[in-house]
Amino acid sequence: MTKPHLLPSVVRFVVALAGLLLLLAAAPLLAQDSAPAELKITDIVTDEFPDVSVLVYGRNLGQDLGSVPLTLTEDGRAQAVTSSELVDVGTQTVLLLDASTDIRKPGATGAPRFQEVVDLVVREVDNTKILSPQTDWLAAYAPAAEERISAIKDWTTDHGFLRNNFYIYQPPEKIGETPLFELIYFGLDAFQDPQLDPKAQRSMILFSDGIDNVSGLRIDDAIERANQMGVAIHTVLLGEGTRDGRANMERIAIMTGGQYIPLTAPEALDPVWRSIGQGRQQRRLSYRTRTLQPKEIAVAAQLAQSTVTDRAAFPVVPPPPPIEIQIVQPASEQEVVRSGEFYTTPLAALTPAVLPIQVSLTWPDGRPRALQRVEYTLGSDTRVVDAEPFDRIDFPIAAFGNGSYALRVQAVDELGIAGNSRPLSIKLVENRPAQAAPVVVTLEELPCEGLLCPQNMRWLTLAALALALLALFFAIFVLLRKPAVLTSVQQAVTGTIKAVTQPFTLDRRMKGPQAAKARLVLVEGDGNLPQSVDIVGSNTRIGRDSSLSNVVLDDPRVSRYHCRIAEEGDDLFRIYDEGSTSGTYVNYKPVDIRGQALQHGDQVHIGPIGMRFEISRPGEQPPVDESATEPYMPQFDALPDDDPFRTEPFRLQTPERKDGQ
């Protein structure tokens, strides 16, 4: 009979044993449920850049990878996925058999433990056939004598061959304890085989009792390396195992995203095979990037209870070549004649008013990219085309006069890469009829009758001349007979002779030649214009008509009296526009009625003529021209140009700077 005081102890032992058995029975389910969902980017394909493909596989997602909603971002910006499809990439699985002395002991099924492992492999190859011999690779390794690890079968897609090798496998006798964690490292190194596709899903199935008393490595070291390589380790416990052994096997599986399975029946490994088989297919997401060198790709899977995300650095991509541009029309050195009907036809009215330009656009790599814009530049005028067709434009040339102009074309694609054409020279020529000469009609050409005939007119002319001479002699005779008149004539003649012959002496009190206080230096205009204009007097008048201006600029687009520069103090000058047709500009801005103060270095445009204003500072005075003097000009009111037939309007089109500023 059991003693009464021993009953509570027996009850507690039975309860503890029952709890332990329940825990062992629930362990596979707990381990499987605790395996975290995982999403991994396996490859970023840029062979057709800017078209990009991203390969993704998922594990423990709770549903098929093809039905999981995925979003793709590049450098934090959501991208429009152009295509999404499942592709067979394959799997790579290493089978590790921890063949220590205990491998020969009976397992949970009653058969030797190594035989239980053989039965699991045979079942997969012969019955379940989850793995595909076309895409799924297998390898198997186990410890051998003298602390070596040998291959039961190296990497192969011939699963029947591996099955046969397992079938005849016999563990070595009296091998003793084996280094479990070093065995895991060996299996991880096997994935470095060059024949394996790095994009494939990698898994390991570890058959062991979980005990390692001889390895120089720690369990955490093996787990960390497996995670770095993206290898999920599924652990299968052989035998009942010890508490520490079970803990090691569970920890390895959970920390690497695998499953922990106690080997209790031949079908116990089926969930692991199914999980590995699901990784054969990966999701390929394609999109078109708008960035020349992205930094990061991220893919997120929206699950029922959470969101799983993986990120990967974008590979370095050599920039694609820029688009090649060839100007097809006009031809190089082509002369474009702009004609007018009259010699007074203004520049803006000459025809043609547009220049057709056409280019050829070619992609050197054979992969066209969308264009953002194409810029056409003629001289200093640029026109932008930002929509189809990009390869042609009717360029306005109404403001272009005689001269040679450089034509350039630049195209910018969707990645911001710019391609440029070679510059091409175009010559524009103004063509107007010459001014008609006046028609002179002689008297001989006119019909005549009577006194109007040329022959009769000659006699009339001779008669009138004779009468005039007689009248002159009579007047002289009358005047010379009067002494007072004679005296006056003598004095007049004498005074005239003295005025002609007496030398002139300069009054020393008069002011001598003045040095220029400022000057205008020509920077844009024809070569026949003055290269430099000195500002001497208090008012310098500039125009086309020498009767109104003391500085003459011979250009039909300059008004007769165009503008004036007034000195308002020491080194203080102001320019006024005098109602000119083409306008006066300082630093590319029009001068209004109040005038514009001038500073040293200002850019002054008098119609189309560009000049730089310079103040002569101490030590920088130009040499005085002894022959220069400010001519006297009549006073008049400044009026707009009253001769529109001689002044051609000109509008400043943002003139190109010539001074490097």
XYZ file of C-alpha atoms in Angstrom:
661
model
C 0.000 0.000 0.000
C 1.092 3.479 -0.752
C 1.777 5.520 2.272
C -0.622 8.470 2.752
C 2.152 11.030 2.997
C 3.531 9.950 -0.420
C 0.230 10.571 -2.306
C 0.627 14.308 -2.879
C 4.104 13.771 -4.281
C 2.869 11.133 -6.717
C 0.019 13.405 -7.885
C 2.371 16.298 -8.486
C 4.690 14.037 -10.489
C 1.827 12.763 -12.670
C 0.568 16.297 -13.301
C 4.055 17.509 -14.205
C 4.584 14.564 -16.539
C 1.233 15.205 -18.274
C 2.097 18.863 -18.737
C 5.459 17.933 -20.239
C 3.814 15.517 -22.689
C 1.274 18.183 -23.728
C 4.081 20.669 -24.269
C 5.984 18.180 -26.433
C 2.853 17.422 -28.459
C 2.123 21.119 -29.054
C 5.720 22.044 -29.837
C 5.502 21.423 -33.626
C 2.400 23.609 -33.943
C 3.843 26.365 -31.803
C 7.106 26.335 -33.722
C 5.348 26.369 -37.074
C 2.974 29.181 -36.117
C 5.811 31.254 -34.702
C 7.834 31.181 -37.949
C 7.758 34.830 -39.072
C 6.470 35.932 -42.466
C 9.310 36.872 -44.753
C 9.611 38.780 -48.021
C 12.946 38.963 -49.793
C 14.214 40.757 -52.879
C 16.396 38.212 -54.664
C 17.473 40.217 -57.715
C 17.217 43.601 -59.434
C 17.591 43.224 -63.209
C 18.783 46.317 -65.114
C 19.775 44.786 -68.471
C 17.098 46.863 -70.238
C 17.603 50.038 -68.165
C 15.584 52.235 -67.631
C 13.209 49.238 -67.657
C 13.820 47.460 -64.320
C 12.632 44.053 -63.029
C 12.577 43.106 -59.338
C 12.402 39.452 -58.246
C 10.758 38.734 -54.875
C 9.999 35.543 -52.949
C 7.991 35.129 -49.799
C 7.861 32.625 -46.942
C 5.183 31.977 -44.327
C 2.903 34.603 -45.886
C -0.265 32.623 -45.149
C -1.289 32.639 -48.825
C 0.095 32.078 -52.280
C 2.716 34.631 -53.313
C 0.834 35.367 -56.529
C -2.243 36.593 -54.622
C -0.419 38.767 -52.063
C -0.815 42.544 -52.749
C 2.663 43.985 -53.346
C 3.755 47.620 -53.592
C 7.095 48.789 -54.999
C 8.926 52.004 -54.142
C 12.130 53.559 -55.454
C 13.956 55.949 -53.118
C 10.743 56.307 -51.140
C 8.541 57.109 -54.172
C 5.830 54.647 -55.233
C 6.338 53.251 -58.734
C 3.728 52.160 -61.258
C 4.227 48.431 -61.849
C 3.938 47.728 -65.582
C 3.788 43.935 -65.176
C 3.608 41.358 -62.366
C 4.044 37.630 -62.935
C 5.181 34.424 -61.249
C 8.348 32.838 -62.631
C 10.024 29.512 -61.815
C 13.384 30.349 -60.286
C 13.871 27.140 -58.306
C 15.062 26.167 -54.839
C 18.321 24.982 -53.291
C 18.141 22.707 -50.235
C 20.945 21.145 -48.173
C 20.165 17.989 -46.120
C 22.432 17.731 -43.050
C 22.520 14.457 -41.111
C 24.111 14.772 -37.647
C 25.584 11.230 -37.668
C 26.850 10.947 -34.099
C 26.884 7.644 -32.186
C 23.174 8.099 -31.284
C 22.216 7.996 -34.993
C 21.980 4.211 -34.755
C 19.597 4.237 -31.786
C 15.882 3.596 -32.346
C 13.810 6.683 -33.092
C 10.174 7.546 -32.367
C 9.006 5.086 -35.080
C 11.086 2.222 -33.680
C 13.464 2.140 -36.659
C 17.078 3.341 -36.351
C 17.239 7.111 -36.549
C 19.332 7.201 -39.746
C 16.803 4.840 -41.354
C 13.997 7.251 -40.409
C 15.864 9.994 -42.312
C 16.287 7.711 -45.332
C 12.547 6.973 -45.304
C 11.734 10.723 -45.286
C 13.919 11.344 -48.366
C 12.545 8.319 -50.201
C 8.984 9.464 -49.439
C 9.587 12.893 -50.925
C 11.207 11.579 -54.123
C 8.859 8.630 -54.727
C 5.513 9.762 -53.317
C 4.962 13.480 -52.652
C 7.191 14.697 -55.526
C 6.854 18.291 -54.376
C 10.272 19.304 -55.654
C 10.851 19.680 -59.396
C 13.847 17.971 -61.064
C 14.017 20.868 -63.557
C 14.573 23.732 -61.105
C 15.101 22.366 -57.565
C 18.616 21.443 -56.399
C 19.442 19.056 -53.533
C 22.660 18.176 -51.678
C 23.247 15.962 -48.628
C 26.180 15.878 -46.149
C 27.041 13.988 -42.963
C 30.022 13.684 -40.592
C 32.579 11.019 -41.394
C 35.500 9.475 -39.506
C 38.460 11.548 -38.353
C 36.321 14.674 -37.797
C 35.610 15.075 -41.497
C 32.347 15.899 -43.222
C 31.606 13.958 -46.387
C 28.997 14.284 -49.107
C 26.225 11.735 -49.312
C 25.516 13.493 -52.645
C 26.720 16.871 -53.902
C 24.428 19.362 -55.648
C 22.147 17.720 -58.175
C 18.715 18.054 -59.753
C 18.615 14.244 -60.162
C 16.604 13.569 -57.022
C 16.488 9.824 -57.751
C 20.282 9.679 -57.670
C 20.320 11.390 -54.258
C 17.573 8.988 -53.039
C 19.701 5.984 -54.041
C 22.744 7.357 -52.207
C 20.645 7.846 -49.084
C 19.237 4.360 -49.474
C 22.668 2.739 -49.269
C 24.059 5.158 -46.672
C 25.565 3.637 -43.516
C 26.802 5.904 -40.704
C 30.374 5.329 -39.550
C 30.969 3.076 -36.539
C 31.898 4.574 -33.150
C 32.115 8.116 -34.509
C 31.301 9.560 -31.096
C 29.961 13.106 -30.647
C 29.975 15.378 -33.710
C 30.300 19.219 -33.888
C 26.723 20.208 -34.783
C 27.352 23.940 -35.234
C 30.392 23.329 -37.433
C 28.211 21.008 -39.524
C 25.768 23.908 -40.037
C 28.661 26.151 -41.185
C 29.726 23.467 -43.675
C 26.207 23.288 -45.100
C 26.096 27.086 -45.471
C 29.414 27.064 -47.334
C 27.928 24.618 -49.830
C 25.686 27.399 -51.179
C 28.794 29.111 -52.604
C 28.885 26.589 -55.450
C 29.178 28.634 -58.713
C 26.665 26.481 -60.578
C 23.861 27.650 -58.279
C 21.622 30.602 -59.162
C 21.985 33.225 -56.404
C 18.354 34.296 -56.932
C 16.917 30.915 -55.865
C 15.375 30.381 -52.421
C 17.824 28.641 -50.063
C 16.851 26.208 -47.323
C 18.499 23.677 -45.047
C 16.976 20.618 -43.302
C 18.950 19.634 -40.218
C 18.412 16.101 -38.793
C 19.912 16.037 -35.271
C 19.297 15.550 -31.582
C 20.388 19.152 -31.013
C 23.376 18.336 -28.786
C 26.800 19.898 -29.466
C 29.430 19.495 -26.758
C 32.522 19.553 -28.976
C 32.104 22.459 -31.413
C 34.225 25.551 -31.018
C 31.374 27.699 -32.416
C 28.313 29.093 -30.686
C 24.747 28.525 -31.801
C 24.245 32.271 -32.275
C 27.189 32.396 -34.698
C 25.538 29.763 -36.917
C 22.169 31.543 -36.748
C 23.684 34.927 -37.648
C 25.518 33.541 -40.686
C 22.403 31.754 -41.939
C 20.420 35.002 -41.739
C 23.136 36.911 -43.582
C 22.979 34.389 -46.425
C 19.165 34.249 -46.448
C 19.041 30.528 -45.595
C 16.042 29.208 -43.633
C 16.980 26.217 -41.462
C 14.244 23.635 -40.819
C 15.165 21.403 -37.869
C 14.005 17.802 -37.423
C 14.511 16.359 -33.914
C 15.741 12.726 -33.920
C 14.573 10.742 -30.893
C 13.025 12.223 -27.809
C 15.985 14.544 -27.242
C 17.038 16.348 -24.101
C 15.688 19.658 -22.916
C 18.817 21.481 -24.130
C 18.744 19.620 -27.449
C 15.118 20.523 -28.108
C 15.785 24.139 -27.129
C 18.701 24.343 -29.594
C 16.652 22.891 -32.441
C 13.692 25.193 -31.778
C 15.936 28.254 -31.492
C 17.729 27.537 -34.786
C 14.418 27.106 -36.661
C 12.626 30.088 -35.211
C 15.578 32.515 -35.543
C 16.198 31.631 -39.228
C 12.559 31.520 -40.407
C 12.361 27.750 -40.598
C 10.136 25.110 -39.000
C 10.885 22.816 -36.051
C 9.573 19.223 -36.480
C 9.974 16.281 -34.019
C 10.329 13.154 -36.162
C 7.356 11.013 -35.106
C 6.143 9.642 -38.461
C 7.255 9.445 -42.141
C 4.744 12.185 -43.099
C 6.012 14.563 -40.398
C 8.274 16.327 -42.905
C 5.556 16.969 -45.516
C 4.832 20.567 -44.304
C 8.524 21.385 -44.669
C 8.635 19.993 -48.212
C 5.534 22.022 -49.128
C 7.042 25.208 -47.681
C 10.246 24.683 -49.686
C 8.295 23.890 -52.857
C 6.325 27.151 -52.598
C 9.589 29.056 -52.839
C 10.211 27.704 -56.339
C 8.113 30.490 -57.844
C 9.025 34.109 -57.343
C 7.154 37.298 -58.215
C 8.664 39.467 -60.919
C 7.647 43.136 -60.756
C 8.589 45.364 -63.691
C 8.572 49.164 -63.866
C 10.301 52.004 -65.720
C 12.520 54.284 -63.678
C 12.787 58.046 -64.223
C 16.013 58.351 -62.215
C 19.480 58.047 -63.701
C 20.931 56.284 -60.630
C 18.371 55.176 -58.001
C 19.653 54.313 -54.537
C 17.179 51.833 -53.029
C 14.296 49.544 -53.969
C 11.668 48.462 -51.416
C 8.859 45.896 -51.799
C 6.036 45.546 -49.249
C 3.468 42.742 -48.879
C 0.140 43.608 -47.265
C -0.907 40.622 -45.128
C -4.061 40.142 -43.099
C -2.463 41.142 -39.797
C 0.721 42.930 -40.777
C 2.910 44.350 -43.521
C 6.178 42.667 -44.485
C 8.866 44.736 -46.233
C 12.283 44.104 -47.732
C 14.793 46.635 -49.091
C 17.760 46.276 -51.398
C 20.399 48.665 -52.704
C 19.977 49.499 -56.386
C 22.947 48.214 -58.389
C 25.273 50.742 -59.986
C 24.172 51.231 -63.585
C 26.430 52.806 -66.218
C 24.606 55.804 -67.716
C 23.107 55.051 -71.122
C 24.511 57.032 -74.055
C 22.774 60.323 -74.915
C 20.616 60.649 -77.982
C 22.437 61.467 -81.207
C 21.195 64.527 -83.131
C 21.904 65.322 -86.766
C 20.569 68.476 -88.434
C 18.927 67.437 -91.694
C 17.517 70.816 -92.763
C 18.862 73.431 -93.449
C 22.179 72.359 -94.935
C 25.502 73.606 -93.597
C 26.517 77.071 -94.895
C 23.121 77.419 -96.543
C 22.277 80.984 -97.560
C 18.762 82.111 -96.711
C 17.689 85.211 -98.670
C 15.020 87.393 -97.041
C 13.423 89.647 -99.651
C 11.257 92.771 -99.639
C 9.223 94.418 -102.416
C 10.491 97.940 -101.760
C 13.814 99.387 -100.683
C 11.979 100.812 -97.636
C 10.583 97.399 -96.569
C 11.377 97.037 -92.814
C 13.354 94.050 -91.521
C 10.347 92.447 -89.827
C 8.389 92.474 -93.114
C 11.016 90.616 -95.167
C 10.153 87.105 -96.294
C 10.555 84.314 -95.449
C 9.806 85.088 -91.797
C 10.473 81.500 -90.574
C 13.276 79.005 -91.118
C 12.150 75.320 -91.311
C 14.476 73.136 -89.221
C 14.399 69.333 -89.167
C 16.653 66.934 -87.247
C 17.263 63.187 -87.070
C 17.118 61.632 -83.549
C 18.872 58.275 -83.007
C 19.379 56.134 -79.869
C 22.870 54.522 -80.002
C 21.924 51.606 -77.707
C 18.750 50.829 -79.657
C 16.526 51.450 -76.601
C 14.457 54.620 -77.133
C 13.662 56.792 -74.137
C 10.939 59.409 -73.879
C 11.999 63.000 -74.544
C 11.283 65.841 -72.136
C 12.112 68.648 -74.562
C 14.183 69.661 -77.572
C 15.831 73.118 -77.632
C 16.565 74.829 -80.954
C 19.016 77.770 -80.747
C 19.791 80.141 -83.623
C 22.316 82.798 -82.688
C 21.205 83.924 -79.222
C 17.508 83.036 -79.685
C 16.283 79.694 -78.244
C 12.943 78.011 -78.913
C 11.765 74.949 -76.899
C 9.645 72.073 -78.236
C 8.098 70.065 -75.385
C 5.623 67.888 -77.293
C 5.538 65.737 -80.404
C 6.821 66.180 -83.030
C 10.206 66.879 -81.454
C 12.227 66.598 -84.655
C 11.075 69.769 -86.451
C 10.255 73.433 -85.915
C 9.474 76.552 -87.980
C 11.980 78.930 -86.363
C 10.966 82.661 -86.433
C 13.669 84.804 -88.107
C 11.784 88.091 -88.561
C 14.243 89.904 -86.259
C 17.401 88.503 -87.901
C 19.365 90.779 -90.226
C 22.381 90.186 -92.437
C 24.972 87.844 -90.928
C 26.050 84.272 -90.188
C 24.333 82.543 -87.277
C 25.155 79.273 -85.477
C 22.343 76.698 -85.279
C 22.457 74.273 -82.311
C 19.986 71.598 -81.163
C 19.827 69.923 -77.725
C 17.499 67.062 -76.689
C 16.860 66.060 -73.038
C 15.389 62.592 -72.359
C 13.279 61.255 -69.487
C 16.392 60.538 -67.380
C 17.681 64.098 -67.807
C 20.498 63.010 -70.167
C 21.169 65.696 -72.781
C 22.404 65.108 -76.322
C 23.749 67.912 -78.513
C 24.147 68.386 -82.229
C 27.208 69.830 -83.867
C 26.817 73.571 -84.508
C 25.819 74.459 -88.051
C 26.391 77.863 -89.677
C 23.458 79.580 -91.455
C 23.865 82.787 -93.492
C 20.935 85.232 -93.669
C 20.891 87.868 -96.426
C 18.566 90.894 -96.760
C 17.444 91.523 -100.337
C 15.678 94.819 -101.199
C 15.488 96.614 -104.569
C 17.832 99.590 -104.994
C 16.387 103.095 -104.668
C 15.209 104.299 -108.102
C 17.284 107.125 -109.662
C 15.369 110.378 -110.491
C 14.248 110.724 -114.127
C 15.879 113.730 -115.920
C 14.137 115.015 -119.013
C 16.078 117.458 -121.242
C 14.491 120.304 -123.183
C 15.380 118.633 -126.414
C 13.083 115.742 -125.476
C 10.098 118.031 -124.931
C 7.807 118.970 -127.817
C 8.099 122.671 -128.551
C 6.299 125.261 -130.587
C 7.104 128.917 -131.089
C 9.204 130.647 -128.432
C 9.407 127.503 -126.311
C 11.549 125.666 -128.822
C 15.185 125.274 -127.733
C 16.418 127.147 -130.774
C 14.268 130.188 -129.955
C 15.122 129.987 -126.239
C 18.813 130.444 -126.983
C 18.178 133.817 -128.678
C 15.997 134.962 -125.821
C 18.729 134.034 -123.342
C 21.391 135.977 -125.218
C 19.145 139.011 -125.438
C 18.411 138.942 -121.698
C 22.135 138.667 -120.910
C 22.944 141.667 -123.078
C 20.295 143.796 -121.381
C 21.622 142.799 -117.953
C 25.191 143.828 -118.871
C 24.011 147.224 -120.103
C 22.076 147.801 -116.886
C 25.163 146.850 -114.817
C 27.463 149.219 -116.643
C 24.931 152.045 -116.289
C 24.619 151.485 -112.541
C 28.406 151.524 -112.096
C 28.678 154.699 -114.096
C 26.038 156.463 -111.942
C 27.600 155.304 -108.653
C 31.144 156.323 -109.559
C 30.060 159.875 -110.314
C 29.080 160.375 -106.625
C 32.096 160.918 -104.246
C 30.295 159.513 -101.165
C 29.418 156.308 -102.884
C 32.976 155.992 -104.222
C 34.404 156.356 -100.724
C 32.066 153.678 -99.391
C 33.031 151.259 -102.113
C 36.747 151.866 -101.461
C 36.343 151.222 -97.723
C 34.346 148.052 -98.385
C 36.951 146.690 -100.767
C 39.824 147.650 -98.453
C 38.148 146.030 -95.436
C 37.482 142.861 -97.365
C 41.097 142.648 -98.502
C 42.345 143.163 -94.931
C 39.946 140.524 -93.615
C 41.263 138.064 -96.148
C 44.965 138.834 -95.789
C 45.422 139.872 -92.126
C 46.621 136.876 -89.946
C 44.485 135.595 -87.011
C 45.897 135.433 -83.480
C 44.264 133.147 -80.802
C 43.141 134.915 -77.644
C 45.097 133.277 -74.813
C 42.164 133.753 -72.497
C 40.119 131.224 -74.493
C 39.757 127.690 -73.101
C 41.823 125.043 -74.910
C 40.830 121.461 -75.953
C 39.168 119.383 -73.235
C 40.010 115.779 -72.319
C 37.186 113.198 -72.604
C 35.470 112.574 -69.261
C 33.873 109.332 -70.495
C 33.617 107.208 -73.597
C 31.416 104.674 -75.370
C 33.315 101.597 -76.636
C 31.751 99.596 -79.498
C 31.105 95.939 -78.560
C 28.390 94.960 -81.048
C 27.836 96.363 -84.553
C 29.304 96.663 -88.036
C 32.958 97.376 -88.598
C 32.252 100.743 -90.280
C 30.958 102.258 -87.001
C 33.276 104.259 -84.706
C 35.100 101.916 -82.342
C 35.083 104.516 -79.533
C 33.069 107.706 -78.903
C 34.449 110.313 -76.467
C 31.987 112.133 -74.190
C 33.431 115.685 -74.056
C 30.696 118.284 -73.730
C 27.860 118.571 -71.287
C 25.451 117.223 -73.923
C 26.473 114.548 -76.426
C 23.834 114.062 -79.131
C 23.800 110.700 -80.914
C 21.897 109.911 -84.113
C 22.021 109.167 -87.815
C 21.711 112.774 -89.084
C 24.882 114.880 -88.856
C 22.799 118.077 -88.890
C 21.108 117.078 -85.636
C 23.795 115.014 -83.859
C 27.474 115.499 -83.055
C 27.995 111.689 -82.868
C 26.811 110.048 -86.089
C 26.016 106.295 -86.236
C 25.433 105.302 -89.851
C 22.808 102.565 -89.479
C 19.255 102.644 -90.927
C 17.887 101.362 -87.610
C 19.233 104.397 -85.693
C 16.928 107.440 -85.634
C 18.047 110.801 -87.023
C 18.273 112.158 -83.461
C 18.254 109.007 -81.304
C 19.462 109.895 -77.791
C 21.718 112.169 -75.784
C 24.117 111.817 -72.835
C 24.174 114.679 -70.324
C 26.846 115.357 -67.718
C 25.083 116.185 -64.440
C 28.127 116.399 -62.160
C 31.577 114.934 -61.581
C 31.463 111.398 -62.999
C 27.651 111.676 -63.095
C 26.105 111.015 -66.496
C 22.529 110.297 -67.595
C 21.271 109.058 -70.933
C 17.936 110.159 -72.432
C 16.012 108.580 -75.306
C 14.789 111.304 -77.693
C 11.743 109.502 -79.045
C 13.727 107.058 -81.171
C 12.048 104.369 -83.280
C 14.218 101.449 -82.149
C 14.659 102.510 -78.520
C 17.628 102.990 -76.181
C 18.617 100.290 -73.667
C 20.895 100.181 -70.605
C 21.877 96.726 -69.414
C 19.190 95.270 -71.736
C 16.396 97.404 -70.172
C 14.656 100.220 -72.113
C 15.345 103.823 -71.081
C 12.120 105.627 -70.176
C 11.281 109.346 -70.378
C 13.079 110.092 -67.091
C 16.388 108.908 -68.470
C 18.788 106.407 -66.963
C 21.886 107.099 -64.820
C 25.021 105.538 -66.297
C 27.602 103.581 -64.312
C 31.073 102.540 -65.356
C 30.822 99.329 -67.380
C 27.087 99.625 -68.264
C 25.970 98.015 -71.540
C 24.249 100.616 -73.757
C 22.292 99.570 -76.847
C 21.390 102.326 -79.321
C 18.993 100.361 -81.454
C 20.992 97.319 -82.590
C 24.394 98.874 -81.776
C 25.895 97.714 -78.465
C 28.432 99.928 -76.642
C 30.071 99.802 -73.214
C 30.045 103.013 -71.135
C 33.371 103.818 -69.424
C 34.217 106.758 -67.126
C 37.712 108.160 -67.453
C 39.020 108.091 -63.901
C 42.170 109.836 -62.599
C 45.212 108.232 -64.151
C 43.059 106.697 -66.892
C 42.439 109.807 -69.029
C 42.750 109.033 -72.740
C 45.083 111.195 -74.816
C 43.544 114.524 -75.823
C 42.804 114.860 -79.522
C 44.086 118.380 -80.305
C 41.973 118.467 -83.447
C 38.762 117.498 -81.662
C 36.288 120.202 -80.808
C 32.616 120.083 -80.056
C 30.811 121.472 -83.108
C 28.184 124.125 -82.627
C 24.685 122.711 -83.019
C 21.467 124.718 -83.374
C 19.013 124.479 -80.463
C 15.916 122.473 -81.168
C 13.228 120.523 -79.358
C 13.711 116.742 -79.156
C 11.089 115.158 -81.361
C 10.477 111.555 -82.364
C 12.120 110.519 -85.586
C 10.145 112.312 -88.312
C 11.477 110.211 -91.165
C 9.984 106.721 -90.758
C 10.852 105.870 -94.341
C 14.521 106.057 -93.503
C 14.509 104.550 -90.000
C 13.971 100.795 -89.766
C 12.407 99.684 -86.464
C 14.523 97.391 -84.299
C 13.565 95.558 -81.114
C 16.288 94.348 -78.810
C 16.009 90.513 -78.546
C 17.955 89.997 -75.342
C 21.347 90.743 -76.970
C 24.124 88.294 -76.335
C 26.662 89.700 -73.896
C 30.076 90.291 -75.385
C 31.976 91.390 -72.277
C 32.017 88.038 -70.490
C 29.711 89.256 -67.730
